[in-house]
């Protein structure tokens, strides 16, 4: 199974091509440029260097959220376009589930955290044991203070990661909740983990069509929230 995976849910952008769990090629960029400028050149580079076209792929996978509203939209739109043109199925991957794969080798509690602003994070908890992950919560938006209280009495070693990892680590530490921040090369979202998560989705029969692929935001975009607040006021 050949998978092209896209990750645009946070500040960094990445793409990867895998085959049966083996990484054939990957590219990562975190230079502050917009994903609309950087994503497709990375994809074109990977396909050219692996001597493939979209027709040679089996699945188009994308980090479908939660995350940056603009970033998620860009990634999902690109995946839909590629899949539609090549008539390929898609895998809508949870950004947080893919993140957890980065540190599945670290036994204990995996705290995935993406900055959701206003002292909140997009979060999911996983337990890692012997390289296997067990999901403990659904993807959610949660206040850092609430997360700290939830974790306070859990004795398991805790590893924090994600684009909100440093912020979450600092908050938990200040709140007296022992934890560790994932290593620098593993702390951020990346397309390789998206591809590996997509393999499990494919095996479980969870692929969707390009038409069915949709972003997962968890909460309304800021513009919509402000409009509702204004109308309510």
PDB file of C-alpha atoms in Angstrom:
ATOM      1  CA  UNK A   1       0.000   0.000   0.000  1.00  0.00           C
ATOM      2  CA  UNK A   2       1.505   3.288  -1.143  1.00  0.00           C
ATOM      3  CA  UNK A   3       0.359   6.343   0.758  1.00  0.00           C
ATOM      4  CA  UNK A   4       0.929  10.024   0.178  1.00  0.00           C
ATOM      5  CA  UNK A   5       0.392  11.872   3.459  1.00  0.00           C
ATOM      6  CA  UNK A   6      -0.001  15.605   4.054  1.00  0.00           C
ATOM      7  CA  UNK A   7       0.380  17.483   7.354  1.00  0.00           C
ATOM      8  CA  UNK A   8      -0.650  21.140   7.477  1.00  0.00           C
ATOM      9  CA  UNK A   9      -2.586  21.360  10.755  1.00  0.00           C
ATOM     10  CA  UNK A  10       0.055  23.412  12.601  1.00  0.00           C
ATOM     11  CA  UNK A  11       2.824  25.901  11.777  1.00  0.00           C
ATOM     12  CA  UNK A  12       5.072  23.375  10.043  1.00  0.00           C
ATOM     13  CA  UNK A  13       4.178  21.714   6.761  1.00  0.00           C
ATOM     14  CA  UNK A  14       5.261  18.220   5.734  1.00  0.00           C
ATOM     15  CA  UNK A  15       4.561  15.478   3.234  1.00  0.00           C
ATOM     16  CA  UNK A  16       5.589  11.836   3.051  1.00  0.00           C
ATOM     17  CA  UNK A  17       5.333   8.801   0.806  1.00  0.00           C
ATOM     18  CA  UNK A  18       5.269   5.400   2.496  1.00  0.00           C
ATOM     19  CA  UNK A  19       4.854   1.827   1.343  1.00  0.00           C
ATOM     20  CA  UNK A  20       3.789  -0.880   3.806  1.00  0.00           C
ATOM     21  CA  UNK A  21       5.118   1.098   6.733  1.00  0.00           C
ATOM     22  CA  UNK A  22       8.426   1.978   5.068  1.00  0.00           C
ATOM     23  CA  UNK A  23       9.187   5.652   4.505  1.00  0.00           C
ATOM     24  CA  UNK A  24      10.166   6.121   0.869  1.00  0.00           C
ATOM     25  CA  UNK A  25      10.485   9.902   1.059  1.00  0.00           C
ATOM     26  CA  UNK A  26       9.544  12.753   3.332  1.00  0.00           C
ATOM     27  CA  UNK A  27       9.900  16.532   3.437  1.00  0.00           C
ATOM     28  CA  UNK A  28       9.389  18.992   6.295  1.00  0.00           C
ATOM     29  CA  UNK A  29       9.446  22.777   6.363  1.00  0.00           C
ATOM     30  CA  UNK A  30       8.939  25.226   9.232  1.00  0.00           C
ATOM     31  CA  UNK A  31      10.085  28.579   7.896  1.00  0.00           C
ATOM     32  CA  UNK A  32       7.015  30.734   8.464  1.00  0.00           C
ATOM     33  CA  UNK A  33       5.854  30.645   4.853  1.00  0.00           C
ATOM     34  CA  UNK A  34       2.177  29.908   4.274  1.00  0.00           C
ATOM     35  CA  UNK A  35       1.150  26.325   3.560  1.00  0.00           C
ATOM     36  CA  UNK A  36      -0.535  27.465   0.368  1.00  0.00           C
ATOM     37  CA  UNK A  37       2.948  28.335  -0.930  1.00  0.00           C
ATOM     38  CA  UNK A  38       4.900  25.379   0.424  1.00  0.00           C
ATOM     39  CA  UNK A  39       2.711  22.257   0.407  1.00  0.00           C
ATOM     40  CA  UNK A  40       2.351  21.446  -3.289  1.00  0.00           C
ATOM     41  CA  UNK A  41       6.036  22.085  -4.128  1.00  0.00           C
ATOM     42  CA  UNK A  42       6.916  19.532  -1.415  1.00  0.00           C
ATOM     43  CA  UNK A  43       4.453  17.026  -2.849  1.00  0.00           C
ATOM     44  CA  UNK A  44       5.764  17.519  -6.372  1.00  0.00           C
ATOM     45  CA  UNK A  45       9.337  17.071  -5.132  1.00  0.00           C
ATOM     46  CA  UNK A  46       8.536  13.793  -3.356  1.00  0.00           C
ATOM     47  CA  UNK A  47       6.650  12.313  -6.291  1.00  0.00           C
ATOM     48  CA  UNK A  48       9.374  13.323  -8.715  1.00  0.00           C
ATOM     49  CA  UNK A  49      12.137  11.890  -6.523  1.00  0.00           C
ATOM     50  CA  UNK A  50      10.275   8.604  -6.028  1.00  0.00           C
ATOM     51  CA  UNK A  51       9.485   8.419  -9.745  1.00  0.00           C
ATOM     52  CA  UNK A  52       5.749   8.328  -9.048  1.00  0.00           C
ATOM     53  CA  UNK A  53       2.597  10.103 -10.047  1.00  0.00           C
ATOM     54  CA  UNK A  54      -0.667  10.265  -8.145  1.00  0.00           C
ATOM     55  CA  UNK A  55      -1.837   7.316 -10.233  1.00  0.00           C
ATOM     56  CA  UNK A  56       0.824   5.119  -8.577  1.00  0.00           C
ATOM     57  CA  UNK A  57      -0.550   5.796  -5.090  1.00  0.00           C
ATOM     58  CA  UNK A  58      -3.176   3.758  -3.267  1.00  0.00           C
ATOM     59  CA  UNK A  59      -4.298   6.272  -0.660  1.00  0.00           C
ATOM     60  CA  UNK A  60      -4.136  10.044  -0.128  1.00  0.00           C
ATOM     61  CA  UNK A  61      -3.938  10.744   3.606  1.00  0.00           C
ATOM     62  CA  UNK A  62      -4.228  14.073   5.369  1.00  0.00           C
ATOM     63  CA  UNK A  63      -4.183  15.398   8.877  1.00  0.00           C
ATOM     64  CA  UNK A  64      -7.832  16.468   8.919  1.00  0.00           C
ATOM     65  CA  UNK A  65      -7.775  18.202  12.310  1.00  0.00           C
ATOM     66  CA  UNK A  66      -7.988  19.465  14.867  1.00  0.00           C
ATOM     67  CA  UNK A  67      -5.534  22.290  14.367  1.00  0.00           C
ATOM     68  CA  UNK A  68      -5.187  25.633  12.638  1.00  0.00           C
ATOM     69  CA  UNK A  69      -8.411  26.327  10.750  1.00  0.00           C
ATOM     70  CA  UNK A  70      -6.565  27.720   7.739  1.00  0.00           C
ATOM     71  CA  UNK A  71      -3.920  24.995   7.793  1.00  0.00           C
ATOM     72  CA  UNK A  72      -6.461  22.196   8.018  1.00  0.00           C
ATOM     73  CA  UNK A  73      -8.485  23.672   5.161  1.00  0.00           C
ATOM     74  CA  UNK A  74      -5.398  23.883   2.946  1.00  0.00           C
ATOM     75  CA  UNK A  75      -4.377  20.283   3.625  1.00  0.00           C
ATOM     76  CA  UNK A  76      -7.856  18.828   3.188  1.00  0.00           C
ATOM     77  CA  UNK A  77      -8.441  20.813  -0.002  1.00  0.00           C
ATOM     78  CA  UNK A  78      -5.126  19.625  -1.459  1.00  0.00           C
ATOM     79  CA  UNK A  79      -5.886  16.010  -0.544  1.00  0.00           C
ATOM     80  CA  UNK A  80      -9.360  16.232  -2.064  1.00  0.00           C
ATOM     81  CA  UNK A  81      -7.954  17.655  -5.276  1.00  0.00           C
ATOM     82  CA  UNK A  82      -5.235  15.027  -5.610  1.00  0.00           C
ATOM     83  CA  UNK A  83      -7.595  12.170  -4.785  1.00  0.00           C
ATOM     84  CA  UNK A  84     -10.352  13.418  -7.061  1.00  0.00           C
ATOM     85  CA  UNK A  85      -8.041  13.816 -10.047  1.00  0.00           C
ATOM     86  CA  UNK A  86      -6.451  10.370  -9.589  1.00  0.00           C
ATOM     87  CA  UNK A  87      -9.638   8.620  -8.410  1.00  0.00           C
ATOM     88  CA  UNK A  88      -8.023   7.488  -5.159  1.00  0.00           C
ATOM     89  CA  UNK A  89      -9.527   6.959  -1.693  1.00  0.00           C
ATOM     90  CA  UNK A  90      -8.629   9.215   1.222  1.00  0.00           C
ATOM     91  CA  UNK A  91      -7.739   8.717   4.866  1.00  0.00           C
ATOM     92  CA  UNK A  92      -8.907  11.470   7.226  1.00  0.00           C
ATOM     93  CA  UNK A  93      -6.370  11.218  10.043  1.00  0.00           C
ATOM     94  CA  UNK A  94      -6.736  12.755  13.491  1.00  0.00           C
ATOM     95  CA  UNK A  95      -3.855  15.170  13.978  1.00  0.00           C
ATOM     96  CA  UNK A  96      -3.639  14.098  17.619  1.00  0.00           C
ATOM     97  CA  UNK A  97      -3.640  10.361  16.889  1.00  0.00           C
ATOM     98  CA  UNK A  98      -0.823  10.848  14.408  1.00  0.00           C
ATOM     99  CA  UNK A  99       1.084  12.936  16.962  1.00  0.00           C
ATOM    100  CA  UNK A 100       0.930  10.148  19.526  1.00  0.00           C
ATOM    101  CA  UNK A 101       2.736   7.850  17.100  1.00  0.00           C
ATOM    102  CA  UNK A 102       5.803  10.082  17.331  1.00  0.00           C
ATOM    103  CA  UNK A 103       6.534   8.823  20.851  1.00  0.00           C
ATOM    104  CA  UNK A 104       4.777   5.465  20.989  1.00  0.00           C
ATOM    105  CA  UNK A 105       8.061   3.934  22.168  1.00  0.00           C
ATOM    106  CA  UNK A 106       7.924   5.925  25.428  1.00  0.00           C
ATOM    107  CA  UNK A 107       5.832   3.915  27.884  1.00  0.00           C
ATOM    108  CA  UNK A 108       3.364   5.940  29.895  1.00  0.00           C
ATOM    109  CA  UNK A 109       0.791   8.629  29.265  1.00  0.00           C
ATOM    110  CA  UNK A 110       1.041  10.542  25.988  1.00  0.00           C
ATOM    111  CA  UNK A 111      -0.378  14.067  26.225  1.00  0.00           C
ATOM    112  CA  UNK A 112      -0.960  15.471  22.743  1.00  0.00           C
ATOM    113  CA  UNK A 113      -1.483  19.226  22.773  1.00  0.00           C
ATOM    114  CA  UNK A 114      -2.069  21.800  20.043  1.00  0.00           C
ATOM    115  CA  UNK A 115      -2.487  25.480  20.821  1.00  0.00           C
ATOM    116  CA  UNK A 116      -6.182  26.424  20.649  1.00  0.00           C
ATOM    117  CA  UNK A 117      -5.645  29.938  22.066  1.00  0.00           C
ATOM    118  CA  UNK A 118      -7.214  31.421  25.213  1.00  0.00           C
ATOM    119  CA  UNK A 119      -5.296  29.040  27.514  1.00  0.00           C
ATOM    120  CA  UNK A 120      -6.863  26.042  25.795  1.00  0.00           C
ATOM    121  CA  UNK A 121      -5.415  23.172  23.795  1.00  0.00           C
ATOM    122  CA  UNK A 122      -6.727  20.632  21.368  1.00  0.00           C
ATOM    123  CA  UNK A 123      -5.902  17.479  23.277  1.00  0.00           C
ATOM    124  CA  UNK A 124      -6.160  13.722  23.388  1.00  0.00           C
ATOM    125  CA  UNK A 125      -4.604  11.301  25.848  1.00  0.00           C
ATOM    126  CA  UNK A 126      -3.077   7.957  24.901  1.00  0.00           C
ATOM    127  CA  UNK A 127      -1.334   5.229  26.837  1.00  0.00           C
ATOM    128  CA  UNK A 128       1.836   3.822  25.290  1.00  0.00           C
ATOM    129  CA  UNK A 129       2.975   0.355  26.294  1.00  0.00           C
ATOM    130  CA  UNK A 130       5.533  -1.781  24.488  1.00  0.00           C
ATOM    131  CA  UNK A 131       5.190   0.356  21.359  1.00  0.00           C
ATOM    132  CA  UNK A 132       1.397   0.085  21.250  1.00  0.00           C
ATOM    133  CA  UNK A 133      -0.998   2.987  21.743  1.00  0.00           C
ATOM    134  CA  UNK A 134      -4.368   2.907  23.469  1.00  0.00           C
ATOM    135  CA  UNK A 135      -6.601   5.936  23.084  1.00  0.00           C
ATOM    136  CA  UNK A 136      -7.932   7.150  26.448  1.00  0.00           C
ATOM    137  CA  UNK A 137      -9.956  10.203  25.381  1.00  0.00           C
ATOM    138  CA  UNK A 138     -11.605  11.549  22.282  1.00  0.00           C
ATOM    139  CA  UNK A 139     -10.114  14.560  20.528  1.00  0.00           C
ATOM    140  CA  UNK A 140     -11.261  17.604  22.472  1.00  0.00           C
ATOM    141  CA  UNK A 141     -10.677  21.283  23.232  1.00  0.00           C
ATOM    142  CA  UNK A 142      -9.831  21.662  26.922  1.00  0.00           C
ATOM    143  CA  UNK A 143      -8.580  24.419  29.213  1.00  0.00           C
ATOM    144  CA  UNK A 144      -5.030  23.917  30.452  1.00  0.00           C
ATOM    145  CA  UNK A 145      -6.215  24.280  34.042  1.00  0.00           C
ATOM    146  CA  UNK A 146      -8.771  21.509  33.539  1.00  0.00           C
ATOM    147  CA  UNK A 147      -6.178  19.282  31.900  1.00  0.00           C
ATOM    148  CA  UNK A 148      -3.794  19.808  34.817  1.00  0.00           C
ATOM    149  CA  UNK A 149      -6.456  18.732  37.311  1.00  0.00           C
ATOM    150  CA  UNK A 150      -7.278  15.676  35.237  1.00  0.00           C
ATOM    151  CA  UNK A 151      -3.631  14.592  35.139  1.00  0.00           C
ATOM    152  CA  UNK A 152      -2.674  15.532  38.682  1.00  0.00           C
ATOM    153  CA  UNK A 153      -3.488  12.179  40.307  1.00  0.00           C
ATOM    154  CA  UNK A 154      -2.273   9.983  37.427  1.00  0.00           C
ATOM    155  CA  UNK A 155       0.978   8.281  38.488  1.00  0.00           C
ATOM    156  CA  UNK A 156       2.119   7.273  35.004  1.00  0.00           C
ATOM    157  CA  UNK A 157       5.085   9.085  33.414  1.00  0.00           C
ATOM    158  CA  UNK A 158       3.735  11.758  31.105  1.00  0.00           C
ATOM    159  CA  UNK A 159       5.162  12.871  27.762  1.00  0.00           C
ATOM    160  CA  UNK A 160       3.834  16.091  26.236  1.00  0.00           C
ATOM    161  CA  UNK A 161       4.106  16.927  22.546  1.00  0.00           C
ATOM    162  CA  UNK A 162       2.545  18.926  19.741  1.00  0.00           C
ATOM    163  CA  UNK A 163       2.774  22.529  18.589  1.00  0.00           C
ATOM    164  CA  UNK A 164       1.273  23.411  21.979  1.00  0.00           C
ATOM    165  CA  UNK A 165       3.630  21.051  23.767  1.00  0.00           C
ATOM    166  CA  UNK A 166       6.006  23.617  25.221  1.00  0.00           C
ATOM    167  CA  UNK A 167       3.146  25.776  26.496  1.00  0.00           C
ATOM    168  CA  UNK A 168       1.420  22.740  28.013  1.00  0.00           C
ATOM    169  CA  UNK A 169       4.633  21.427  29.547  1.00  0.00           C
ATOM    170  CA  UNK A 170       5.341  24.802  31.168  1.00  0.00           C
ATOM    171  CA  UNK A 171       1.777  25.055  32.516  1.00  0.00           C
ATOM    172  CA  UNK A 172       1.694  21.518  33.899  1.00  0.00           C
ATOM    173  CA  UNK A 173       5.107  21.887  35.493  1.00  0.00           C
ATOM    174  CA  UNK A 174       4.110  25.164  37.139  1.00  0.00           C
ATOM    175  CA  UNK A 175       0.926  23.491  38.372  1.00  0.00           C
ATOM    176  CA  UNK A 176       2.941  20.739  40.029  1.00  0.00           C
ATOM    177  CA  UNK A 177       2.159  18.001  37.508  1.00  0.00           C
ATOM    178  CA  UNK A 178       5.393  16.112  36.650  1.00  0.00           C
ATOM    179  CA  UNK A 179       5.886  15.573  32.926  1.00  0.00           C
ATOM    180  CA  UNK A 180       8.521  15.593  30.195  1.00  0.00           C
ATOM    181  CA  UNK A 181       8.574  17.320  26.840  1.00  0.00           C
ATOM    182  CA  UNK A 182       9.139  15.077  23.827  1.00  0.00           C
ATOM    183  CA  UNK A 183      12.558  15.364  22.122  1.00  0.00           C
ATOM    184  CA  UNK A 184      12.864  18.312  19.747  1.00  0.00           C
ATOM    185  CA  UNK A 185      12.854  16.147  16.610  1.00  0.00           C
ATOM    186  CA  UNK A 186       9.641  14.386  17.695  1.00  0.00           C
ATOM    187  CA  UNK A 187       7.647  17.126  19.390  1.00  0.00           C
ATOM    188  CA  UNK A 188       5.948  18.502  16.260  1.00  0.00           C
ATOM    189  CA  UNK A 189       3.337  17.133  13.898  1.00  0.00           C
ATOM    190  CA  UNK A 190       4.716  15.329  10.828  1.00  0.00           C
ATOM    191  CA  UNK A 191       3.392  13.580   7.746  1.00  0.00           C
ATOM    192  CA  UNK A 192       5.223  10.291   8.358  1.00  0.00           C
ATOM    193  CA  UNK A 193       3.067   9.655  11.415  1.00  0.00           C
ATOM    194  CA  UNK A 194      -0.007  10.659   9.408  1.00  0.00           C
ATOM    195  CA  UNK A 195       0.859   8.005   6.833  1.00  0.00           C
ATOM    196  CA  UNK A 196       1.344   5.311   9.491  1.00  0.00           C
ATOM    197  CA  UNK A 197      -1.982   6.170  11.093  1.00  0.00           C
ATOM    198  CA  UNK A 198      -3.592   6.049   7.642  1.00  0.00           C
ATOM    199  CA  UNK A 199      -2.382   2.483   7.163  1.00  0.00           C
ATOM    200  CA  UNK A 200      -4.397   1.382  10.186  1.00  0.00           C
ATOM    201  CA  UNK A 201      -7.420   3.327   8.939  1.00  0.00           C
ATOM    202  CA  UNK A 202      -7.169   1.593   5.569  1.00  0.00           C
ATOM    203  CA  UNK A 203      -6.885  -1.863   7.130  1.00  0.00           C
ATOM    204  CA  UNK A 204      -9.927  -1.146   9.277  1.00  0.00           C
ATOM    205  CA  UNK A 205     -11.975  -0.185   6.212  1.00  0.00           C
ATOM    206  CA  UNK A 206     -12.169   3.463   7.198  1.00  0.00           C
ATOM    207  CA  UNK A 207     -11.162   5.116   3.926  1.00  0.00           C
ATOM    208  CA  UNK A 208     -13.455   7.731   2.378  1.00  0.00           C
ATOM    209  CA  UNK A 209     -13.923   9.246  -1.049  1.00  0.00           C
ATOM    210  CA  UNK A 210     -12.603  12.659  -2.033  1.00  0.00           C
ATOM    211  CA  UNK A 211     -16.172  13.938  -1.838  1.00  0.00           C
ATOM    212  CA  UNK A 212     -16.585  12.605   1.708  1.00  0.00           C
ATOM    213  CA  UNK A 213     -13.280  13.930   3.043  1.00  0.00           C
ATOM    214  CA  UNK A 214     -13.946  16.796   5.446  1.00  0.00           C
ATOM    215  CA  UNK A 215     -12.011  18.841   8.009  1.00  0.00           C
ATOM    216  CA  UNK A 216     -12.500  18.329  11.753  1.00  0.00           C
ATOM    217  CA  UNK A 217     -12.399  21.600  13.681  1.00  0.00           C
ATOM    218  CA  UNK A 218     -13.841  20.652  17.133  1.00  0.00           C
ATOM    219  CA  UNK A 219     -15.077  24.223  17.532  1.00  0.00           C
ATOM    220  CA  UNK A 220     -16.255  26.961  15.144  1.00  0.00           C
ATOM    221  CA  UNK A 221     -13.664  29.207  13.481  1.00  0.00           C
ATOM    222  CA  UNK A 222     -12.885  32.479  15.283  1.00  0.00           C
ATOM    223  CA  UNK A 223     -14.793  34.616  12.782  1.00  0.00           C
ATOM    224  CA  UNK A 224     -17.932  32.564  13.345  1.00  0.00           C
ATOM    225  CA  UNK A 225     -17.508  32.671  17.133  1.00  0.00           C
ATOM    226  CA  UNK A 226     -17.130  36.462  17.048  1.00  0.00           C
ATOM    227  CA  UNK A 227     -20.227  36.784  14.871  1.00  0.00           C
ATOM    228  CA  UNK A 228     -22.246  34.668  17.296  1.00  0.00           C
ATOM    229  CA  UNK A 229     -20.974  36.662  20.270  1.00  0.00           C
ATOM    230  CA  UNK A 230     -21.912  39.920  18.537  1.00  0.00           C
ATOM    231  CA  UNK A 231     -25.393  38.635  17.704  1.00  0.00           C
ATOM    232  CA  UNK A 232     -25.819  37.374  21.254  1.00  0.00           C
ATOM    233  CA  UNK A 233     -24.770  40.741  22.646  1.00  0.00           C
TER     234      UNK A 233
END
